[in-house]
C-alpha cells in the first residue's frame, strides 16, 4: 500500500514540475520546446506506470502459479 502512495506522489510531482516548465517556456515564446518538455514528462510517467504494471503482473503470476 505504501508503494502505491509513493508512485502516485512521484507522478503528481512530475506533473507539477512539467506544468511549471511548460508554463515558463510558453511565456518565453518557446512553444515547441514547451511541448517537447511535456512529451518528455509524459514518457517518464509512462515508464513509471509500465514498470509498476510489470511488477503487478509478476506478483499475480507468483500468486497463481506458486513461483517465487
PDB file of N, CA, C and O in Angstrom:
ATOM      1  N   UNK A   1       0.822  -1.198   0.000  1.00  0.00           N
ATOM      2  CA  UNK A   1       0.000   0.000   0.000  1.00  0.00           C
ATOM      3  C   UNK A   1       0.863   1.258   0.000  1.00  0.00           C
ATOM      4  O   UNK A   1       0.540   2.238  -0.652  1.00  0.00           O
ATOM      5  N   UNK A   2       1.974   1.213   0.716  1.00  0.00           N
ATOM      6  CA  UNK A   2       2.850   2.380   0.772  1.00  0.00           C
ATOM      7  C   UNK A   2       3.485   2.647  -0.580  1.00  0.00           C
ATOM      8  O   UNK A   2       3.649   3.802  -0.974  1.00  0.00           O
ATOM      9  N   UNK A   3       3.817   1.595  -1.334  1.00  0.00           N
ATOM     10  CA  UNK A   3       4.414   1.775  -2.649  1.00  0.00           C
ATOM     11  C   UNK A   3       3.428   2.453  -3.598  1.00  0.00           C
ATOM     12  O   UNK A   3       3.829   3.244  -4.452  1.00  0.00           O
ATOM     13  N   UNK A   4       2.134   2.150  -3.439  1.00  0.00           N
ATOM     14  CA  UNK A   4       1.131   2.787  -4.282  1.00  0.00           C
ATOM     15  C   UNK A   4       1.108   4.294  -4.053  1.00  0.00           C
ATOM     16  O   UNK A   4       1.008   5.070  -5.000  1.00  0.00           O
ATOM     17  N   UNK A   5       1.219   4.700  -2.815  1.00  0.00           N
ATOM     18  CA  UNK A   5       1.200   6.125  -2.494  1.00  0.00           C
ATOM     19  C   UNK A   5       2.440   6.816  -3.036  1.00  0.00           C
ATOM     20  O   UNK A   5       2.346   7.936  -3.555  1.00  0.00           O
ATOM     21  N   UNK A   6       3.593   6.176  -2.946  1.00  0.00           N
ATOM     22  CA  UNK A   6       4.811   6.811  -3.456  1.00  0.00           C
ATOM     23  C   UNK A   6       4.759   6.967  -4.967  1.00  0.00           C
ATOM     24  O   UNK A   6       5.217   7.985  -5.491  1.00  0.00           O
ATOM     25  N   UNK A   7       4.193   5.985  -5.647  1.00  0.00           N
ATOM     26  CA  UNK A   7       4.068   6.092  -7.102  1.00  0.00           C
ATOM     27  C   UNK A   7       3.140   7.246  -7.466  1.00  0.00           C
ATOM     28  O   UNK A   7       3.434   8.029  -8.383  1.00  0.00           O
ATOM     29  N   UNK A   8       2.036   7.385  -6.740  1.00  0.00           N
ATOM     30  CA  UNK A   8       1.120   8.496  -7.001  1.00  0.00           C
ATOM     31  C   UNK A   8       1.784   9.841  -6.747  1.00  0.00           C
ATOM     32  O   UNK A   8       1.610  10.793  -7.520  1.00  0.00           O
ATOM     33  N   UNK A   9       2.556   9.934  -5.669  1.00  0.00           N
ATOM     34  CA  UNK A   9       3.252  11.190  -5.378  1.00  0.00           C
ATOM     35  C   UNK A   9       4.326  11.489  -6.415  1.00  0.00           C
ATOM     36  O   UNK A   9       4.548  12.647  -6.767  1.00  0.00           O
ATOM     37  N   UNK A  10       5.013  10.453  -6.915  1.00  0.00           N
ATOM     38  CA  UNK A  10       6.006  10.663  -7.971  1.00  0.00           C
ATOM     39  C   UNK A  10       5.346  11.200  -9.225  1.00  0.00           C
ATOM     40  O   UNK A  10       5.840  12.156  -9.838  1.00  0.00           O
ATOM     41  N   UNK A  11       4.236  10.597  -9.617  1.00  0.00           N
ATOM     42  CA  UNK A  11       3.540  11.039 -10.822  1.00  0.00           C
ATOM     43  C   UNK A  11       3.014  12.467 -10.642  1.00  0.00           C
ATOM     44  O   UNK A  11       3.129  13.298 -11.551  1.00  0.00           O
ATOM     45  N   UNK A  12       2.459  12.760  -9.470  1.00  0.00           N
ATOM     46  CA  UNK A  12       1.955  14.109  -9.211  1.00  0.00           C
ATOM     47  C   UNK A  12       3.093  15.124  -9.223  1.00  0.00           C
ATOM     48  O   UNK A  12       2.955  16.223  -9.778  1.00  0.00           O
ATOM     49  N   UNK A  13       4.215  14.781  -8.637  1.00  0.00           N
ATOM     50  CA  UNK A  13       5.369  15.679  -8.626  1.00  0.00           C
ATOM     51  C   UNK A  13       5.896  15.955 -10.019  1.00  0.00           C
ATOM     52  O   UNK A  13       6.206  17.100 -10.364  1.00  0.00           O
ATOM     53  N   UNK A  14       5.990  14.915 -10.816  1.00  0.00           N
ATOM     54  CA  UNK A  14       6.440  15.086 -12.197  1.00  0.00           C
ATOM     55  C   UNK A  14       5.452  15.960 -12.962  1.00  0.00           C
ATOM     56  O   UNK A  14       5.853  16.844 -13.729  1.00  0.00           O
ATOM     57  N   UNK A  15       4.162  15.751 -12.722  1.00  0.00           N
ATOM     58  CA  UNK A  15       3.149  16.563 -13.391  1.00  0.00           C
ATOM     59  C   UNK A  15       3.252  18.030 -13.032  1.00  0.00           C
ATOM     60  O   UNK A  15       3.153  18.906 -13.899  1.00  0.00           O
ATOM     61  N   UNK A  16       3.473  18.327 -11.760  1.00  0.00           N
ATOM     62  CA  UNK A  16       3.602  19.721 -11.321  1.00  0.00           C
ATOM     63  C   UNK A  16       4.845  20.363 -11.921  1.00  0.00           C
ATOM     64  O   UNK A  16       4.799  21.494 -12.431  1.00  0.00           O
ATOM     65  N   UNK A  17       5.964  19.639 -11.898  1.00  0.00           N
ATOM     66  CA  UNK A  17       7.205  20.182 -12.450  1.00  0.00           C
ATOM     67  C   UNK A  17       7.080  20.425 -13.946  1.00  0.00           C
ATOM     68  O   UNK A  17       7.481  21.478 -14.462  1.00  0.00           O
ATOM     69  N   UNK A  18       6.497  19.475 -14.659  1.00  0.00           N
ATOM     70  CA  UNK A  18       6.328  19.633 -16.101  1.00  0.00           C
ATOM     71  C   UNK A  18       5.376  20.789 -16.408  1.00  0.00           C
ATOM     72  O   UNK A  18       5.619  21.557 -17.349  1.00  0.00           O
ATOM     73  N   UNK A  19       4.326  20.947 -15.616  1.00  0.00           N
ATOM     74  CA  UNK A  19       3.399  22.063 -15.832  1.00  0.00           C
ATOM     75  C   UNK A  19       4.097  23.404 -15.635  1.00  0.00           C
ATOM     76  O   UNK A  19       3.880  24.346 -16.412  1.00  0.00           O
ATOM     77  N   UNK A  20       4.933  23.493 -14.609  1.00  0.00           N
ATOM     78  CA  UNK A  20       5.679  24.731 -14.380  1.00  0.00           C
ATOM     79  C   UNK A  20       6.640  25.029 -15.527  1.00  0.00           C
ATOM     80  O   UNK A  20       6.719  26.164 -16.013  1.00  0.00           O
ATOM     81  N   UNK A  21       7.382  23.999 -15.955  1.00  0.00           N
ATOM     82  CA  UNK A  21       8.320  24.184 -17.064  1.00  0.00           C
ATOM     83  C   UNK A  21       7.575  24.581 -18.326  1.00  0.00           C
ATOM     84  O   UNK A  21       8.007  25.482 -19.068  1.00  0.00           O
ATOM     85  N   UNK A  22       6.456  23.930 -18.591  1.00  0.00           N
ATOM     86  CA  UNK A  22       5.658  24.243 -19.781  1.00  0.00           C
ATOM     87  C   UNK A  22       5.167  25.690 -19.754  1.00  0.00           C
ATOM     88  O   UNK A  22       5.254  26.405 -20.749  1.00  0.00           O
ATOM     89  N   UNK A  23       4.668  26.122 -18.607  1.00  0.00           N
ATOM     90  CA  UNK A  23       4.161  27.491 -18.473  1.00  0.00           C
ATOM     91  C   UNK A  23       5.270  28.518 -18.674  1.00  0.00           C
ATOM     92  O   UNK A  23       5.095  29.511 -19.392  1.00  0.00           O
ATOM     93  N   UNK A  24       6.414  28.273 -18.050  1.00  0.00           N
ATOM     94  CA  UNK A  24       7.533  29.213 -18.170  1.00  0.00           C
ATOM     95  C   UNK A  24       8.015  29.292 -19.613  1.00  0.00           C
ATOM     96  O   UNK A  24       8.228  30.391 -20.157  1.00  0.00           O
ATOM     97  N   UNK A  25       8.182  28.148 -20.259  1.00  0.00           N
ATOM     98  CA  UNK A  25       8.661  28.156 -21.642  1.00  0.00           C
ATOM     99  C   UNK A  25       7.645  28.783 -22.585  1.00  0.00           C
ATOM    100  O   UNK A  25       8.013  29.483 -23.529  1.00  0.00           O
ATOM    101  N   UNK A  26       6.369  28.555 -22.328  1.00  0.00           N
ATOM    102  CA  UNK A  26       5.346  29.133 -23.198  1.00  0.00           C
ATOM    103  C   UNK A  26       5.301  30.648 -23.059  1.00  0.00           C
ATOM    104  O   UNK A  26       5.105  31.368 -24.040  1.00  0.00           O
ATOM    105  N   UNK A  27       5.491  31.152 -21.841  1.00  0.00           N
ATOM    106  CA  UNK A  27       5.517  32.598 -21.639  1.00  0.00           C
ATOM    107  C   UNK A  27       6.746  33.231 -22.266  1.00  0.00           C
ATOM    108  O   UNK A  27       6.720  34.403 -22.633  1.00  0.00           O
ATOM    109  N   UNK A  28       7.824  32.451 -22.397  1.00  0.00           N
ATOM    110  CA  UNK A  28       9.029  32.954 -23.049  1.00  0.00           C
ATOM    111  C   UNK A  28       8.910  32.913 -24.569  1.00  0.00           C
ATOM    112  O   UNK A  28       9.804  33.380 -25.271  1.00  0.00           O
ATOM    113  N   UNK A  29       7.827  32.339 -25.064  1.00  0.00           N
ATOM    114  CA  UNK A  29       7.625  32.272 -26.504  1.00  0.00           C
ATOM    115  C   UNK A  29       8.240  31.057 -27.158  1.00  0.00           C
ATOM    116  O   UNK A  29       8.441  31.043 -28.370  1.00  0.00           O
ATOM    117  N   UNK A  30       8.544  30.042 -26.378  1.00  0.00           N
ATOM    118  CA  UNK A  30       9.168  28.829 -26.915  1.00  0.00           C
ATOM    119  C   UNK A  30       8.182  27.669 -26.814  1.00  0.00           C
ATOM    120  O   UNK A  30       8.372  26.730 -26.051  1.00  0.00           O
ATOM    121  N   UNK A  31       7.127  27.749 -27.628  1.00  0.00           N
ATOM    122  CA  UNK A  31       6.054  26.753 -27.559  1.00  0.00           C
ATOM    123  C   UNK A  31       6.533  25.360 -27.960  1.00  0.00           C
ATOM    124  O   UNK A  31       6.091  24.356 -27.398  1.00  0.00           O
ATOM    125  N   UNK A  32       7.438  25.288 -28.939  1.00  0.00           N
ATOM    126  CA  UNK A  32       7.908  23.972 -29.400  1.00  0.00           C
ATOM    127  C   UNK A  32       8.676  23.248 -28.303  1.00  0.00           C
ATOM    128  O   UNK A  32       8.495  22.046 -28.077  1.00  0.00           O
ATOM    129  N   UNK A  33       9.534  23.990 -27.596  1.00  0.00           N
ATOM    130  CA  UNK A  33      10.300  23.378 -26.509  1.00  0.00           C
ATOM    131  C   UNK A  33       9.371  23.016 -25.353  1.00  0.00           C
ATOM    132  O   UNK A  33       9.563  21.992 -24.689  1.00  0.00           O
ATOM    133  N   UNK A  34       8.348  23.835 -25.120  1.00  0.00           N
ATOM    134  CA  UNK A  34       7.380  23.542 -24.062  1.00  0.00           C
ATOM    135  C   UNK A  34       6.631  22.243 -24.366  1.00  0.00           C
ATOM    136  O   UNK A  34       6.413  21.414 -23.473  1.00  0.00           O
ATOM    137  N   UNK A  35       6.240  22.054 -25.621  1.00  0.00           N
ATOM    138  CA  UNK A  35       5.559  20.808 -25.998  1.00  0.00           C
ATOM    139  C   UNK A  35       6.499  19.613 -25.877  1.00  0.00           C
ATOM    140  O   UNK A  35       6.090  18.528 -25.461  1.00  0.00           O
ATOM    141  N   UNK A  36       7.770  19.817 -26.224  1.00  0.00           N
ATOM    142  CA  UNK A  36       8.749  18.741 -26.091  1.00  0.00           C
ATOM    143  C   UNK A  36       8.942  18.371 -24.622  1.00  0.00           C
ATOM    144  O   UNK A  36       9.042  17.184 -24.274  1.00  0.00           O
ATOM    145  N   UNK A  37       8.987  19.374 -23.731  1.00  0.00           N
ATOM    146  CA  UNK A  37       9.127  19.112 -22.294  1.00  0.00           C
ATOM    147  C   UNK A  37       7.920  18.338 -21.767  1.00  0.00           C
ATOM    148  O   UNK A  37       8.061  17.417 -20.956  1.00  0.00           O
ATOM    149  N   UNK A  38       6.736  18.693 -22.252  1.00  0.00           N
ATOM    150  CA  UNK A  38       5.530  17.970 -21.852  1.00  0.00           C
ATOM    151  C   UNK A  38       5.581  16.523 -22.334  1.00  0.00           C
ATOM    152  O   UNK A  38       5.217  15.602 -21.606  1.00  0.00           O
ATOM    153  N   UNK A  39       6.049  16.327 -23.553  1.00  0.00           N
ATOM    154  CA  UNK A  39       6.171  14.974 -24.090  1.00  0.00           C
ATOM    155  C   UNK A  39       7.166  14.146 -23.281  1.00  0.00           C
ATOM    156  O   UNK A  39       6.910  12.975 -22.981  1.00  0.00           O
ATOM    157  N   UNK A  40       8.274  14.739 -22.905  1.00  0.00           N
ATOM    158  CA  UNK A  40       9.270  14.032 -22.095  1.00  0.00           C
ATOM    159  C   UNK A  40       8.678  13.656 -20.733  1.00  0.00           C
ATOM    160  O   UNK A  40       8.872  12.535 -20.254  1.00  0.00           O
ATOM    161  N   UNK A  41       7.936  14.571 -20.125  1.00  0.00           N
ATOM    162  CA  UNK A  41       7.284  14.265 -18.851  1.00  0.00           C
ATOM    163  C   UNK A  41       6.293  13.134 -18.983  1.00  0.00           C
ATOM    164  O   UNK A  41       6.210  12.254 -18.124  1.00  0.00           O
ATOM    165  N   UNK A  42       5.528  13.143 -20.079  1.00  0.00           N
ATOM    166  CA  UNK A  42       4.568  12.067 -20.313  1.00  0.00           C
ATOM    167  C   UNK A  42       5.272  10.724 -20.478  1.00  0.00           C
ATOM    168  O   UNK A  42       4.830   9.707 -19.935  1.00  0.00           O
ATOM    169  N   UNK A  43       6.386  10.716 -21.189  1.00  0.00           N
ATOM    170  CA  UNK A  43       7.130   9.465 -21.398  1.00  0.00           C
ATOM    171  C   UNK A  43       7.690   8.952 -20.074  1.00  0.00           C
ATOM    172  O   UNK A  43       7.654   7.740 -19.801  1.00  0.00           O
ATOM    173  N   UNK A  44       8.177   9.847 -19.230  1.00  0.00           N
ATOM    174  CA  UNK A  44       8.701   9.436 -17.923  1.00  0.00           C
ATOM    175  C   UNK A  44       7.595   8.807 -17.080  1.00  0.00           C
ATOM    176  O   UNK A  44       7.781   7.743 -16.470  1.00  0.00           O
ATOM    177  N   UNK A  45       6.419   9.438 -17.048  1.00  0.00           N
ATOM    178  CA  UNK A  45       5.292   8.882 -16.294  1.00  0.00           C
ATOM    179  C   UNK A  45       4.866   7.548 -16.890  1.00  0.00           C
ATOM    180  O   UNK A  45       4.554   6.601 -16.158  1.00  0.00           O
ATOM    181  N   UNK A  46       4.874   7.438 -18.207  1.00  0.00           N
ATOM    182  CA  UNK A  46       4.509   6.181 -18.860  1.00  0.00           C
ATOM    183  C   UNK A  46       5.468   5.057 -18.471  1.00  0.00           C
ATOM    184  O   UNK A  46       5.032   3.929 -18.213  1.00  0.00           O
ATOM    185  N   UNK A  47       6.750   5.347 -18.393  1.00  0.00           N
ATOM    186  CA  UNK A  47       7.736   4.341 -17.982  1.00  0.00           C
ATOM    187  C   UNK A  47       7.480   3.901 -16.537  1.00  0.00           C
ATOM    188  O   UNK A  47       7.546   2.704 -16.221  1.00  0.00           O
ATOM    189  N   UNK A  48       7.164   4.844 -15.666  1.00  0.00           N
ATOM    190  CA  UNK A  48       6.869   4.504 -14.268  1.00  0.00           C
ATOM    191  C   UNK A  48       5.651   3.593 -14.190  1.00  0.00           C
ATOM    192  O   UNK A  48       5.648   2.586 -13.471  1.00  0.00           O
ATOM    193  N   UNK A  49       4.607   3.914 -14.953  1.00  0.00           N
ATOM    194  CA  UNK A  49       3.380   3.112 -14.926  1.00  0.00           C
ATOM    195  C   UNK A  49       3.634   1.717 -15.494  1.00  0.00           C
ATOM    196  O   UNK A  49       3.163   0.717 -14.941  1.00  0.00           O
ATOM    197  N   UNK A  50       4.391   1.637 -16.582  1.00  0.00           N
ATOM    198  CA  UNK A  50       4.683   0.325 -17.183  1.00  0.00           C
ATOM    199  C   UNK A  50       5.497  -0.535 -16.223  1.00  0.00           C
ATOM    200  O   UNK A  50       5.235  -1.741 -16.088  1.00  0.00           O
ATOM    201  N   UNK A  51       6.465   0.064 -15.528  1.00  0.00           N
ATOM    202  CA  UNK A  51       7.241  -0.703 -14.547  1.00  0.00           C
ATOM    203  C   UNK A  51       6.350  -1.189 -13.403  1.00  0.00           C
ATOM    204  O   UNK A  51       6.503  -2.319 -12.929  1.00  0.00           O
ATOM    205  N   UNK A  52       5.428  -0.357 -12.972  1.00  0.00           N
ATOM    206  CA  UNK A  52       4.514  -0.765 -11.904  1.00  0.00           C
ATOM    207  C   UNK A  52       3.598  -1.891 -12.362  1.00  0.00           C
ATOM    208  O   UNK A  52       3.342  -2.836 -11.607  1.00  0.00           O
ATOM    209  N   UNK A  53       3.110  -1.802 -13.589  1.00  0.00           N
ATOM    210  CA  UNK A  53       2.268  -2.881 -14.113  1.00  0.00           C
ATOM    211  C   UNK A  53       3.058  -4.170 -14.275  1.00  0.00           C
ATOM    212  O   UNK A  53       2.531  -5.259 -14.029  1.00  0.00           O
ATOM    213  N   UNK A  54       4.312  -4.060 -14.668  1.00  0.00           N
ATOM    214  CA  UNK A  54       5.157  -5.250 -14.781  1.00  0.00           C
ATOM    215  C   UNK A  54       5.322  -5.922 -13.420  1.00  0.00           C
ATOM    216  O   UNK A  54       5.223  -7.147 -13.314  1.00  0.00           O
ATOM    217  N   UNK A  55       5.570  -5.115 -12.391  1.00  0.00           N
ATOM    218  CA  UNK A  55       5.685  -5.675 -11.035  1.00  0.00           C
ATOM    219  C   UNK A  55       4.376  -6.321 -10.593  1.00  0.00           C
ATOM    220  O   UNK A  55       4.376  -7.396  -9.980  1.00  0.00           O
ATOM    221  N   UNK A  56       3.262  -5.679 -10.918  1.00  0.00           N
ATOM    222  CA  UNK A  56       1.953  -6.232 -10.556  1.00  0.00           C
ATOM    223  C   UNK A  56       1.723  -7.579 -11.236  1.00  0.00           C
ATOM    224  O   UNK A  56       1.292  -8.541 -10.600  1.00  0.00           O
ATOM    225  N   UNK A  57       2.039  -7.672 -12.525  1.00  0.00           N
ATOM    226  CA  UNK A  57       1.848  -8.934 -13.230  1.00  0.00           C
ATOM    227  C   UNK A  57       2.774 -10.023 -12.705  1.00  0.00           C
ATOM    228  O   UNK A  57       2.398 -11.194 -12.653  1.00  0.00           O
ATOM    229  N   UNK A  58       3.982  -9.656 -12.284  1.00  0.00           N
ATOM    230  CA  UNK A  58       4.885 -10.646 -11.688  1.00  0.00           C
ATOM    231  C   UNK A  58       4.318 -11.165 -10.366  1.00  0.00           C
ATOM    232  O   UNK A  58       4.410 -12.352 -10.060  1.00  0.00           O
ATOM    233  N   UNK A  59       3.728 -10.270  -9.583  1.00  0.00           N
ATOM    234  CA  UNK A  59       3.125 -10.697  -8.315  1.00  0.00           C
ATOM    235  C   UNK A  59       1.922 -11.588  -8.557  1.00  0.00           C
ATOM    236  O   UNK A  59       1.738 -12.597  -7.859  1.00  0.00           O
ATOM    237  N   UNK A  60       1.102 -11.250  -9.533  1.00  0.00           N
ATOM    238  CA  UNK A  60      -0.052 -12.092  -9.857  1.00  0.00           C
ATOM    239  C   UNK A  60       0.401 -13.453 -10.340  1.00  0.00           C
ATOM    240  O   UNK A  60      -0.137 -14.489  -9.944  1.00  0.00           O
ATOM    241  N   UNK A  61       1.443 -13.465 -11.165  1.00  0.00           N
ATOM    242  CA  UNK A  61       1.978 -14.739 -11.669  1.00  0.00           C
ATOM    243  C   UNK A  61       2.512 -15.583 -10.521  1.00  0.00           C
ATOM    244  O   UNK A  61       2.289 -16.786 -10.477  1.00  0.00           O
ATOM    245  N   UNK A  62       3.209 -14.958  -9.570  1.00  0.00           N
ATOM    246  CA  UNK A  62       3.764 -15.738  -8.464  1.00  0.00           C
ATOM    247  C   UNK A  62       2.676 -16.247  -7.535  1.00  0.00           C
ATOM    248  O   UNK A  62       2.804 -17.318  -6.940  1.00  0.00           O
ATOM    249  N   UNK A  63       1.562 -15.536  -7.425  1.00  0.00           N
ATOM    250  CA  UNK A  63       0.468 -15.982  -6.560  1.00  0.00           C
ATOM    251  C   UNK A  63      -0.263 -17.159  -7.192  1.00  0.00           C
ATOM    252  O   UNK A  63      -0.520 -18.180  -6.555  1.00  0.00           O
ATOM    253  N   UNK A  64      -0.590 -17.047  -8.480  1.00  0.00           N
ATOM    254  CA  UNK A  64      -1.395 -18.087  -9.099  1.00  0.00           C
ATOM    255  C   UNK A  64      -0.596 -19.278  -9.598  1.00  0.00           C
ATOM    256  O   UNK A  64      -1.125 -20.373  -9.710  1.00  0.00           O
ATOM    257  N   UNK A  65       0.678 -19.086  -9.879  1.00  0.00           N
ATOM    258  CA  UNK A  65       1.489 -20.211 -10.346  1.00  0.00           C
ATOM    259  C   UNK A  65       2.430 -20.724  -9.265  1.00  0.00           C
ATOM    260  O   UNK A  65       3.211 -21.637  -9.499  1.00  0.00           O
ATOM    261  N   UNK A  66       2.361 -20.112  -8.080  1.00  0.00           N
ATOM    262  CA  UNK A  66       3.161 -20.519  -6.930  1.00  0.00           C
ATOM    263  C   UNK A  66       4.642 -20.543  -7.257  1.00  0.00           C
ATOM    264  O   UNK A  66       5.347 -21.490  -6.946  1.00  0.00           O
ATOM    265  N   UNK A  67       5.102 -19.483  -7.917  1.00  0.00           N
ATOM    266  CA  UNK A  67       6.528 -19.352  -8.226  1.00  0.00           C
ATOM    267  C   UNK A  67       7.073 -18.166  -7.468  1.00  0.00           C
ATOM    268  O   UNK A  67       6.400 -17.187  -7.238  1.00  0.00           O
ATOM    269  N   UNK A  68       8.340 -18.255  -7.103  1.00  0.00           N
ATOM    270  CA  UNK A  68       8.966 -17.165  -6.398  1.00  0.00           C
ATOM    271  C   UNK A  68       9.569 -16.248  -7.344  1.00  0.00           C
ATOM    272  O   UNK A  68       9.927 -15.230  -7.411  1.00  0.00           O
TER     273      UNK A  68
END
